[in-house]
PDB file of C-alpha atoms in Angstrom:
ATOM      1  CA  MET A   6       0.000   0.000   0.000  1.00  0.00           C
ATOM      2  CA  ARG A   7       1.295   3.445  -0.890  1.00  0.00           C
ATOM      3  CA  GLU A   8       1.683   6.042   1.840  1.00  0.00           C
ATOM      4  CA  ASP A   9      -1.178   8.193   0.510  1.00  0.00           C
ATOM      5  CA  ILE A  10      -3.720   9.791   2.861  1.00  0.00           C
ATOM      6  CA  ILE A  11      -7.102   8.106   2.441  1.00  0.00           C
ATOM      7  CA  ASP A  12      -9.853  10.699   2.017  1.00  0.00           C
ATOM      8  CA  SER A  13     -12.745  10.406   4.462  1.00  0.00           C
ATOM      9  CA  ARG A  14     -15.089  10.870   1.505  1.00  0.00           C
ATOM     10  CA  GLN A  15     -13.593   7.768  -0.097  1.00  0.00           C
ATOM     11  CA  LEU A  16     -14.263   5.816   3.095  1.00  0.00           C
ATOM     12  CA  LEU A  17     -17.882   6.976   3.144  1.00  0.00           C
ATOM     13  CA  ALA A  18     -18.361   6.159  -0.533  1.00  0.00           C
ATOM     14  CA  PHE A  19     -16.951   2.639  -0.041  1.00  0.00           C
ATOM     15  CA  LYS A  20     -18.981   2.019   3.119  1.00  0.00           C
ATOM     16  CA  THR A  21     -22.205   3.189   1.414  1.00  0.00           C
ATOM     17  CA  LEU A  22     -21.494   1.108  -1.697  1.00  0.00           C
ATOM     18  CA  ALA A  23     -20.855  -1.984   0.432  1.00  0.00           C
ATOM     19  CA  GLU A  24     -24.104  -1.456   2.346  1.00  0.00           C
ATOM     20  CA  THR A  25     -26.284  -0.812  -0.736  1.00  0.00           C
ATOM     21  CA  GLY A  26     -24.536  -3.227  -3.142  1.00  0.00           C
ATOM     22  CA  SER A  27     -25.192  -0.824  -6.011  1.00  0.00           C
ATOM     23  CA  PHE A  28     -23.470   2.179  -7.543  1.00  0.00           C
ATOM     24  CA  THR A  29     -26.887   3.628  -8.405  1.00  0.00           C
ATOM     25  CA  LEU A  30     -28.222   3.367  -4.850  1.00  0.00           C
ATOM     26  CA  ALA A  31     -24.952   4.541  -3.318  1.00  0.00           C
ATOM     27  CA  ALA A  32     -24.870   7.601  -5.587  1.00  0.00           C
ATOM     28  CA  LYS A  33     -28.469   8.428  -4.709  1.00  0.00           C
ATOM     29  CA  GLN A  34     -27.847   8.095  -0.974  1.00  0.00           C
ATOM     30  CA  LEU A  35     -24.702  10.223  -1.138  1.00  0.00           C
ATOM     31  CA  ASN A  36     -26.295  12.751  -3.493  1.00  0.00           C
ATOM     32  CA  LEU A  37     -23.497  12.194  -6.016  1.00  0.00           C
ATOM     33  CA  THR A  38     -23.271  10.974  -9.590  1.00  0.00           C
ATOM     34  CA  GLN A  39     -22.472   7.317 -10.256  1.00  0.00           C
ATOM     35  CA  SER A  40     -19.316   8.498 -11.972  1.00  0.00           C
ATOM     36  CA  ALA A  41     -18.183  10.339  -8.821  1.00  0.00           C
ATOM     37  CA  VAL A  42     -18.756   7.236  -6.673  1.00  0.00           C
ATOM     38  CA  SER A  43     -16.942   5.033  -9.184  1.00  0.00           C
ATOM     39  CA  HIS A  44     -14.012   7.448  -9.262  1.00  0.00           C
ATOM     40  CA  SER A  45     -13.768   7.471  -5.435  1.00  0.00           C
ATOM     41  CA  ILE A  46     -13.721   3.657  -5.285  1.00  0.00           C
ATOM     42  CA  LYS A  47     -11.122   3.424  -8.065  1.00  0.00           C
ATOM     43  CA  ALA A  48      -8.904   6.015  -6.309  1.00  0.00           C
ATOM     44  CA  LEU A  49      -9.267   4.117  -3.042  1.00  0.00           C
ATOM     45  CA  GLU A  50      -8.270   0.817  -4.670  1.00  0.00           C
ATOM     46  CA  ASP A  51      -5.278   2.528  -6.259  1.00  0.00           C
ATOM     47  CA  ASP A  52      -4.246   3.968  -2.867  1.00  0.00           C
ATOM     48  CA  LEU A  53      -4.562   0.564  -1.177  1.00  0.00           C
ATOM     49  CA  GLY A  54      -2.955  -1.320  -4.045  1.00  0.00           C
ATOM     50  CA  CYS A  55      -5.637  -4.045  -4.242  1.00  0.00           C
ATOM     51  CA  PRO A  56      -9.210  -4.543  -5.571  1.00  0.00           C
ATOM     52  CA  LEU A  57     -11.992  -4.089  -3.028  1.00  0.00           C
ATOM     53  CA  ILE A  58     -15.026  -5.009  -5.128  1.00  0.00           C
ATOM     54  CA  ASN A  59     -16.061  -7.315  -7.942  1.00  0.00           C
ATOM     55  CA  ARG A  60     -18.600  -5.889 -10.419  1.00  0.00           C
ATOM     56  CA  LEU A  61     -21.232  -8.419 -11.450  1.00  0.00           C
ATOM     57  CA  GLY A  62     -23.632  -6.592 -13.754  1.00  0.00           C
ATOM     58  CA  ARG A  63     -25.395  -3.925 -11.745  1.00  0.00           C
ATOM     59  CA  LYS A  64     -24.475  -5.583  -8.459  1.00  0.00           C
ATOM     60  CA  ILE A  65     -21.164  -5.474  -6.639  1.00  0.00           C
ATOM     61  CA  HIS A  66     -19.588  -7.922  -4.198  1.00  0.00           C
ATOM     62  CA  LEU A  67     -16.707  -7.306  -1.863  1.00  0.00           C
ATOM     63  CA  THR A  68     -13.430  -9.091  -2.359  1.00  0.00           C
ATOM     64  CA  GLU A  69     -11.653 -10.634   0.626  1.00  0.00           C
ATOM     65  CA  ALA A  70      -9.645  -7.418   0.902  1.00  0.00           C
ATOM     66  CA  GLY A  71     -12.903  -5.479   0.684  1.00  0.00           C
ATOM     67  CA  ASP A  72     -14.360  -7.391   3.648  1.00  0.00           C
ATOM     68  CA  ILE A  73     -11.272  -6.625   5.738  1.00  0.00           C
ATOM     69  CA  PHE A  74     -11.260  -2.975   4.734  1.00  0.00           C
ATOM     70  CA  LEU A  75     -15.017  -2.592   5.433  1.00  0.00           C
ATOM     71  CA  ALA A  76     -14.509  -3.644   9.060  1.00  0.00           C
ATOM     72  CA  ALA A  77     -11.751  -1.063   9.395  1.00  0.00           C
ATOM     73  CA  ALA A  78     -13.854   1.579   7.637  1.00  0.00           C
ATOM     74  CA  ASP A  79     -16.725   0.954  10.077  1.00  0.00           C
ATOM     75  CA  ARG A  80     -14.426   1.516  13.053  1.00  0.00           C
ATOM     76  CA  ILE A  81     -12.938   4.658  11.521  1.00  0.00           C
ATOM     77  CA  HIS A  82     -16.393   6.031  10.692  1.00  0.00           C
ATOM     78  CA  GLN A  83     -17.652   5.401  14.238  1.00  0.00           C
ATOM     79  CA  ARG A  84     -14.604   7.111  15.700  1.00  0.00           C
ATOM     80  CA  MET A  85     -15.042  10.103  13.389  1.00  0.00           C
ATOM     81  CA  GLN A  86     -18.681  10.422  14.456  1.00  0.00           C
ATOM     82  CA  SER A  87     -17.595  10.302  18.096  1.00  0.00           C
ATOM     83  CA  VAL A  88     -14.970  12.994  17.516  1.00  0.00           C
ATOM     84  CA  ARG A  89     -17.515  15.196  15.739  1.00  0.00           C
ATOM     85  CA  GLY A  90     -19.793  14.873  18.760  1.00  0.00           C
ATOM     86  CA  GLU A  91     -16.971  15.849  21.108  1.00  0.00           C
ATOM     87  CA  LEU A  92     -16.081  18.863  18.951  1.00  0.00           C
ATOM     88  CA  GLU A  93     -19.722  19.962  18.805  1.00  0.00           C
ATOM     89  CA  ALA A  94     -19.865  19.709  22.598  1.00  0.00           C
ATOM     90  CA  LEU A  95     -16.997  22.198  22.843  1.00  0.00           C
ATOM     91  CA  SER A  96     -19.153  24.817  21.161  1.00  0.00           C
ATOM     92  CA  ARG A  97     -21.817  24.490  23.858  1.00  0.00           C
ATOM     93  CA  TRP A  98     -21.613  26.895  26.793  1.00  0.00           C
ATOM     94  CA  GLY A  99     -19.684  25.460  29.720  1.00  0.00           C
ATOM     95  CA  ALA A 100     -18.534  22.285  27.986  1.00  0.00           C
ATOM     96  CA  GLY A 101     -14.923  21.261  27.470  1.00  0.00           C
ATOM     97  CA  ARG A 102     -12.171  20.522  29.982  1.00  0.00           C
ATOM     98  CA  LEU A 103      -9.987  22.385  32.420  1.00  0.00           C
ATOM     99  CA  ARG A 104      -6.889  20.770  33.946  1.00  0.00           C
ATOM    100  CA  ILE A 105      -5.691  22.476  37.118  1.00  0.00           C
ATOM    101  CA  GLY A 106      -2.462  21.934  39.034  1.00  0.00           C
ATOM    102  CA  ALA A 107      -1.957  23.147  42.608  1.00  0.00           C
ATOM    103  CA  GLY A 108       0.132  22.583  45.715  1.00  0.00           C
ATOM    104  CA  THR A 109      -1.319  20.638  48.639  1.00  0.00           C
ATOM    105  CA  THR A 110      -2.031  23.796  50.669  1.00  0.00           C
ATOM    106  CA  ALA A 111      -3.949  25.404  47.800  1.00  0.00           C
ATOM    107  CA  CYS A 112      -5.813  22.130  47.180  1.00  0.00           C
ATOM    108  CA  GLN A 113      -6.940  22.031  50.794  1.00  0.00           C
ATOM    109  CA  TYR A 114      -7.699  25.661  51.613  1.00  0.00           C
ATOM    110  CA  ILE A 115      -8.339  27.528  48.336  1.00  0.00           C
ATOM    111  CA  LEU A 116      -9.554  25.223  45.577  1.00  0.00           C
ATOM    112  CA  PRO A 117     -12.706  23.799  47.240  1.00  0.00           C
ATOM    113  CA  THR A 118     -14.390  27.204  47.279  1.00  0.00           C
ATOM    114  CA  VAL A 119     -13.060  28.142  43.825  1.00  0.00           C
ATOM    115  CA  ILE A 120     -14.317  24.871  42.315  1.00  0.00           C
ATOM    116  CA  ARG A 121     -17.734  25.242  43.937  1.00  0.00           C
ATOM    117  CA  GLU A 122     -18.132  28.695  42.394  1.00  0.00           C
ATOM    118  CA  PHE A 123     -16.696  27.549  39.054  1.00  0.00           C
ATOM    119  CA  ARG A 124     -19.177  24.652  38.836  1.00  0.00           C
ATOM    120  CA  GLN A 125     -22.074  27.051  39.143  1.00  0.00           C
ATOM    121  CA  THR A 126     -20.981  28.805  35.953  1.00  0.00           C
ATOM    122  CA  PHE A 127     -19.623  25.793  34.028  1.00  0.00           C
ATOM    123  CA  PRO A 128     -21.515  22.708  35.276  1.00  0.00           C
ATOM    124  CA  ASP A 129     -20.589  20.606  32.224  1.00  0.00           C
ATOM    125  CA  CYS A 130     -16.852  21.292  32.299  1.00  0.00           C
ATOM    126  CA  GLN A 131     -14.627  18.228  32.780  1.00  0.00           C
ATOM    127  CA  LEU A 132     -12.450  19.442  35.645  1.00  0.00           C
ATOM    128  CA  SER A 133      -9.321  17.621  36.847  1.00  0.00           C
ATOM    129  CA  ILE A 134      -6.882  18.527  39.640  1.00  0.00           C
ATOM    130  CA  SER A 135      -3.186  17.587  39.779  1.00  0.00           C
ATOM    131  CA  PRO A 136      -1.647  18.103  43.268  1.00  0.00           C
ATOM    132  CA  ASN A 137       2.089  18.694  43.091  1.00  0.00           C
ATOM    133  CA  ASN A 138       4.928  20.978  44.140  1.00  0.00           C
ATOM    134  CA  ALA A 139       5.735  24.157  42.219  1.00  0.00           C
ATOM    135  CA  LYS A 140       8.650  22.721  40.227  1.00  0.00           C
ATOM    136  CA  GLU A 141       6.653  19.689  39.079  1.00  0.00           C
ATOM    137  CA  LEU A 142       3.695  21.893  38.188  1.00  0.00           C
ATOM    138  CA  MET A 143       5.899  24.014  35.912  1.00  0.00           C
ATOM    139  CA  ASP A 144       7.067  20.820  34.187  1.00  0.00           C
ATOM    140  CA  GLU A 145       3.437  19.694  33.790  1.00  0.00           C
ATOM    141  CA  LEU A 146       2.572  23.029  32.184  1.00  0.00           C
ATOM    142  CA  ARG A 147       5.464  22.699  29.730  1.00  0.00           C
ATOM    143  CA  GLY A 148       4.418  19.123  28.931  1.00  0.00           C
ATOM    144  CA  ASN A 149       0.782  20.162  28.298  1.00  0.00           C
ATOM    145  CA  GLU A 150      -0.379  17.896  31.134  1.00  0.00           C
ATOM    146  CA  ILE A 151      -2.243  20.754  32.838  1.00  0.00           C
ATOM    147  CA  ASP A 152      -3.657  24.077  31.621  1.00  0.00           C
ATOM    148  CA  LEU A 153      -3.222  26.260  34.724  1.00  0.00           C
ATOM    149  CA  ALA A 154      -1.221  26.002  37.951  1.00  0.00           C
ATOM    150  CA  LEU A 155      -2.224  27.745  41.179  1.00  0.00           C
ATOM    151  CA  THR A 156       0.988  28.110  43.134  1.00  0.00           C
ATOM    152  CA  LEU A 157       3.444  30.546  44.589  1.00  0.00           C
ATOM    153  CA  SER A 158       4.462  32.718  41.660  1.00  0.00           C
ATOM    154  CA  PRO A 159       7.716  31.411  40.194  1.00  0.00           C
ATOM    155  CA  LEU A 160      10.769  33.568  39.762  1.00  0.00           C
ATOM    156  CA  THR A 161      11.545  34.922  36.286  1.00  0.00           C
ATOM    157  CA  ASN A 162      10.739  32.299  33.683  1.00  0.00           C
ATOM    158  CA  ASP A 163      11.186  32.578  29.926  1.00  0.00           C
ATOM    159  CA  ASP A 164       8.366  30.179  29.050  1.00  0.00           C
ATOM    160  CA  ILE A 165       5.836  30.596  31.878  1.00  0.00           C
ATOM    161  CA  ASP A 166       3.483  33.525  32.484  1.00  0.00           C
ATOM    162  CA  SER A 167       1.756  34.232  35.789  1.00  0.00           C
ATOM    163  CA  GLN A 168      -1.169  36.352  36.944  1.00  0.00           C
ATOM    164  CA  SER A 169      -0.861  37.340  40.610  1.00  0.00           C
ATOM    165  CA  VAL A 170      -3.994  36.596  42.631  1.00  0.00           C
ATOM    166  CA  PHE A 171      -2.956  36.924  46.274  1.00  0.00           C
ATOM    167  CA  GLU A 172      -0.237  38.103  48.637  1.00  0.00           C
ATOM    168  CA  ASP A 173       0.080  36.678  52.138  1.00  0.00           C
ATOM    169  CA  ASN A 174       2.355  37.168  55.115  1.00  0.00           C
ATOM    170  CA  LEU A 175       3.996  34.243  56.948  1.00  0.00           C
ATOM    171  CA  GLN A 176       4.092  34.441  60.735  1.00  0.00           C
ATOM    172  CA  PHE A 177       5.401  32.429  63.671  1.00  0.00           C
ATOM    173  CA  ALA A 178       2.850  30.114  65.286  1.00  0.00           C
ATOM    174  CA  VAL A 179       3.233  28.975  68.899  1.00  0.00           C
ATOM    175  CA  ALA A 180       1.222  27.076  71.496  1.00  0.00           C
ATOM    176  CA  PRO A 181      -0.467  29.038  74.317  1.00  0.00           C
ATOM    177  CA  SER A 182       2.138  27.633  76.724  1.00  0.00           C
ATOM    178  CA  HIS A 183       5.090  28.937  74.701  1.00  0.00           C
ATOM    179  CA  PRO A 184       7.090  31.874  76.190  1.00  0.00           C
ATOM    180  CA  TRP A 185       6.279  33.922  73.079  1.00  0.00           C
ATOM    181  CA  ALA A 186       2.516  33.410  73.353  1.00  0.00           C
ATOM    182  CA  ASN A 187       1.903  36.946  74.650  1.00  0.00           C
ATOM    183  CA  ARG A 188       4.249  38.676  72.219  1.00  0.00           C
ATOM    184  CA  LYS A 189       3.447  40.434  68.936  1.00  0.00           C
ATOM    185  CA  VAL A 190       6.990  40.189  67.555  1.00  0.00           C
ATOM    186  CA  ALA A 191       9.507  37.393  68.163  1.00  0.00           C
ATOM    187  CA  PRO A 192      12.549  38.452  70.226  1.00  0.00           C
ATOM    188  CA  SER A 193      15.483  38.340  67.819  1.00  0.00           C
ATOM    189  CA  ALA A 194      17.940  37.138  70.484  1.00  0.00           C
ATOM    190  CA  GLU A 195      15.890  33.979  71.111  1.00  0.00           C
ATOM    191  CA  VAL A 196      15.154  32.964  67.508  1.00  0.00           C
ATOM    192  CA  ASP A 197      18.209  30.717  66.995  1.00  0.00           C
ATOM    193  CA  GLU A 198      17.316  28.751  70.154  1.00  0.00           C
ATOM    194  CA  GLN A 199      13.995  27.585  68.705  1.00  0.00           C
ATOM    195  CA  THR A 200      13.076  24.483  66.724  1.00  0.00           C
ATOM    196  CA  PHE A 201      11.047  25.534  63.700  1.00  0.00           C
ATOM    197  CA  VAL A 202       8.306  23.439  62.102  1.00  0.00           C
ATOM    198  CA  THR A 203       7.966  24.370  58.458  1.00  0.00           C
ATOM    199  CA  TYR A 204       7.047  23.200  55.003  1.00  0.00           C
ATOM    200  CA  SER A 205       9.315  20.762  53.144  1.00  0.00           C
ATOM    201  CA  LYS A 206      12.770  21.632  51.858  1.00  0.00           C
ATOM    202  CA  GLY A 207      12.756  22.220  48.127  1.00  0.00           C
ATOM    203  CA  SER A 208       9.448  24.080  48.298  1.00  0.00           C
ATOM    204  CA  MET A 209       9.234  27.760  47.385  1.00  0.00           C
ATOM    205  CA  THR A 210       7.899  28.434  50.895  1.00  0.00           C
ATOM    206  CA  PHE A 211      10.972  26.900  52.520  1.00  0.00           C
ATOM    207  CA  ASP A 212      13.265  28.879  50.228  1.00  0.00           C
ATOM    208  CA  SER A 213      11.455  32.118  51.127  1.00  0.00           C
ATOM    209  CA  ILE A 214      11.750  31.382  54.853  1.00  0.00           C
ATOM    210  CA  ARG A 215      15.445  30.505  54.628  1.00  0.00           C
ATOM    211  CA  ARG A 216      16.218  33.721  52.706  1.00  0.00           C
ATOM    212  CA  HIS A 217      14.342  35.731  55.323  1.00  0.00           C
ATOM    213  CA  PHE A 218      16.221  34.145  58.249  1.00  0.00           C
ATOM    214  CA  ARG A 219      19.572  34.686  56.600  1.00  0.00           C
ATOM    215  CA  SER A 220      18.762  38.321  55.834  1.00  0.00           C
ATOM    216  CA  GLU A 221      18.016  38.757  59.550  1.00  0.00           C
ATOM    217  CA  GLY A 222      21.328  37.125  60.531  1.00  0.00           C
ATOM    218  CA  HIS A 223      19.840  33.859  61.882  1.00  0.00           C
ATOM    219  CA  SER A 224      21.169  30.349  61.275  1.00  0.00           C
ATOM    220  CA  PHE A 225      17.842  28.509  60.795  1.00  0.00           C
ATOM    221  CA  ASN A 226      19.490  25.178  61.666  1.00  0.00           C
ATOM    222  CA  LYS A 227      16.894  23.526  63.930  1.00  0.00           C
ATOM    223  CA  VAL A 228      14.156  22.573  61.509  1.00  0.00           C
ATOM    224  CA  ILE A 229      11.419  19.936  61.331  1.00  0.00           C
ATOM    225  CA  GLU A 230      10.078  19.612  57.767  1.00  0.00           C
ATOM    226  CA  LEU A 231       6.560  18.443  57.005  1.00  0.00           C
ATOM    227  CA  GLY A 232       4.524  18.283  53.800  1.00  0.00           C
ATOM    228  CA  SER A 233       1.207  19.137  55.440  1.00  0.00           C
ATOM    229  CA  MET A 234      -0.027  22.349  57.033  1.00  0.00           C
ATOM    230  CA  GLU A 235      -2.359  20.319  59.243  1.00  0.00           C
ATOM    231  CA  ALA A 236       0.606  18.331  60.596  1.00  0.00           C
ATOM    232  CA  ILE A 237       2.571  21.542  61.193  1.00  0.00           C
ATOM    233  CA  LYS A 238      -0.304  22.980  63.241  1.00  0.00           C
ATOM    234  CA  GLU A 239      -0.643  19.818  65.326  1.00  0.00           C
ATOM    235  CA  LEU A 240       3.048  19.857  66.292  1.00  0.00           C
ATOM    236  CA  VAL A 241       2.774  23.529  67.198  1.00  0.00           C
ATOM    237  CA  LYS A 242      -0.286  22.919  69.396  1.00  0.00           C
ATOM    238  CA  ILE A 243       1.527  20.292  71.472  1.00  0.00           C
ATOM    239  CA  GLY A 244       4.588  22.506  71.881  1.00  0.00           C
ATOM    240  CA  ILE A 245       7.074  20.625  69.677  1.00  0.00           C
ATOM    241  CA  GLY A 246       8.290  23.793  67.954  1.00  0.00           C
ATOM    242  CA  VAL A 247       7.516  27.141  66.390  1.00  0.00           C
ATOM    243  CA  GLY A 248       5.494  26.891  63.197  1.00  0.00           C
ATOM    244  CA  ILE A 249       5.864  29.216  60.231  1.00  0.00           C
ATOM    245  CA  ILE A 250       2.464  29.585  58.566  1.00  0.00           C
ATOM    246  CA  ALA A 251       0.068  32.050  56.945  1.00  0.00           C
ATOM    247  CA  PRO A 252      -2.861  33.200  59.128  1.00  0.00           C
ATOM    248  CA  TRP A 253      -5.452  31.982  56.605  1.00  0.00           C
ATOM    249  CA  VAL A 254      -4.485  28.325  57.125  1.00  0.00           C
ATOM    250  CA  ALA A 255      -5.083  28.569  60.890  1.00  0.00           C
ATOM    251  CA  GLN A 256      -8.267  30.638  61.219  1.00  0.00           C
ATOM    252  CA  LYS A 257     -10.004  27.969  63.317  1.00  0.00           C
ATOM    253  CA  GLU A 258      -7.023  27.475  65.643  1.00  0.00           C
ATOM    254  CA  ILE A 259      -6.548  31.226  66.086  1.00  0.00           C
ATOM    255  CA  ALA A 260     -10.234  31.609  66.941  1.00  0.00           C
ATOM    256  CA  ASP A 261     -10.239  28.823  69.538  1.00  0.00           C
ATOM    257  CA  GLY A 262      -6.939  29.967  71.070  1.00  0.00           C
ATOM    258  CA  SER A 263      -4.982  26.766  70.413  1.00  0.00           C
ATOM    259  CA  ILE A 264      -2.413  28.690  68.315  1.00  0.00           C
ATOM    260  CA  HIS A 265      -0.982  32.175  68.800  1.00  0.00           C
ATOM    261  CA  LEU A 266       0.589  34.087  65.904  1.00  0.00           C
ATOM    262  CA  LEU A 267       3.334  36.689  66.082  1.00  0.00           C
ATOM    263  CA  ALA A 268       5.562  38.455  63.570  1.00  0.00           C
ATOM    264  CA  PRO A 269       8.963  36.811  62.930  1.00  0.00           C
ATOM    265  CA  SER A 270      10.600  40.261  62.968  1.00  0.00           C
ATOM    266  CA  ARG A 271       9.848  43.856  62.082  1.00  0.00           C
ATOM    267  CA  LYS A 272      10.459  42.861  58.468  1.00  0.00           C
ATOM    268  CA  GLN A 273       7.442  41.062  56.967  1.00  0.00           C
ATOM    269  CA  LEU A 274       7.822  37.654  55.335  1.00  0.00           C
ATOM    270  CA  LYS A 275       5.600  38.034  52.268  1.00  0.00           C
ATOM    271  CA  ARG A 276       4.738  35.575  49.500  1.00  0.00           C
ATOM    272  CA  THR A 277       2.913  36.102  46.197  1.00  0.00           C
ATOM    273  CA  TRP A 278       0.504  33.503  44.813  1.00  0.00           C
ATOM    274  CA  GLY A 279      -0.380  33.332  41.141  1.00  0.00           C
ATOM    275  CA  VAL A 280      -2.010  31.288  38.423  1.00  0.00           C
ATOM    276  CA  CYS A 281       0.634  30.170  35.932  1.00  0.00           C
ATOM    277  CA  TYR A 282       0.304  29.083  32.300  1.00  0.00           C
ATOM    278  CA  VAL A 283       2.487  28.640  29.241  1.00  0.00           C
ATOM    279  CA  LYS A 284       3.677  31.977  27.896  1.00  0.00           C
ATOM    280  CA  GLY A 285       2.003  33.217  24.740  1.00  0.00           C
ATOM    281  CA  ARG A 286      -1.044  30.949  25.024  1.00  0.00           C
ATOM    282  CA  ARG A 287      -4.423  32.629  24.667  1.00  0.00           C
ATOM    283  CA  LEU A 288      -6.603  31.831  27.680  1.00  0.00           C
ATOM    284  CA  SER A 289     -10.133  30.515  27.211  1.00  0.00           C
ATOM    285  CA  LEU A 290     -13.199  31.991  28.887  1.00  0.00           C
ATOM    286  CA  MET A 291     -13.194  29.122  31.413  1.00  0.00           C
ATOM    287  CA  GLU A 292      -9.537  29.755  32.268  1.00  0.00           C
ATOM    288  CA  GLU A 293     -10.079  33.500  32.672  1.00  0.00           C
ATOM    289  CA  THR A 294     -13.082  32.769  34.896  1.00  0.00           C
ATOM    290  CA  PHE A 295     -11.055  30.366  37.046  1.00  0.00           C
ATOM    291  CA  ILE A 296      -8.333  32.983  37.572  1.00  0.00           C
ATOM    292  CA  GLY A 297     -10.937  35.607  38.489  1.00  0.00           C
ATOM    293  CA  LEU A 298     -12.503  33.245  41.031  1.00  0.00           C
ATOM    294  CA  CYS A 299      -9.088  32.558  42.567  1.00  0.00           C
ATOM    295  CA  GLU A 300      -8.638  36.298  43.045  1.00  0.00           C
ATOM    296  CA  SER A 301     -12.075  36.671  44.643  1.00  0.00           C
ATOM    297  CA  VAL A 302     -11.676  33.717  46.997  1.00  0.00           C
ATOM    298  CA  CYS A 303      -8.138  34.646  48.028  1.00  0.00           C
ATOM    299  CA  ASP A 304      -9.162  38.254  48.717  1.00  0.00           C
ATOM    300  CA  CYS A 305     -11.436  36.912  51.458  1.00  0.00           C
ATOM    301  CA  LEU A 306      -8.871  34.676  53.125  1.00  0.00           C
ATOM    302  CA  GLU A 307      -7.297  37.255  55.419  1.00  0.00           C
ATOM    303  CA  GLN A 308     -10.400  39.312  56.070  1.00  0.00           C
TER     304      GLN A 308
END
């Protein structure tokens, strides 16, 4: 068989001819001339390099190759019909897909509310969530595995764009029994004596914290790393160490008095959150809506 591209119209002409058994009936059903149908079949046989039909008077019969090709043509036709249906669905309001990536903290504290609001506008959207760290999310964006990533905004990147949606301020978290529990700012002279409970090494949060400590002249050597904000809060509550968290992840604990927050120093420890996507790509209405909802939800976190 030559490496020619088989025309979908040739497939339809062959399938219709096989079903009707007649050039006349096939032409009528396809709204074509008999000559046009005959030409399509001849071109198809030339492309495949073998005869597909035997002409017996006004009737036709499939050759062995024709029987094999008809089965394949049926599968191809069914798949094409399925694809057409999927493409038509994309034109309907709220249909399509949206693949979101986010860190575990965003998945737990931000996305539930965003997704609830998003579903009200786009109930038919196929939504998927990929939880991962910032570096892996950037790789997933580049590999077209996700469409958007809600994460701490990356540093300068040649191939990734980001829309800022939120800025927060990390603080020290201590148990009510801790000596700092009645303070508003941590005493600088006592900082290096503490054991700090923080998010995992390699995360953008950990890097931000380490830079802050070094800029303040602290060693930041006594560290317990955890990959869960809930676990960090639990260790803080039982007095294992000083947590480093954003107030919006501990609203319940702050309200019930099981955790006290204070500033790490006079200099604030700020982070910027953003929704990232591949640079130069035009965002869809669903993607723009998702980003807008992230902004709205995050604006309420620290209020």
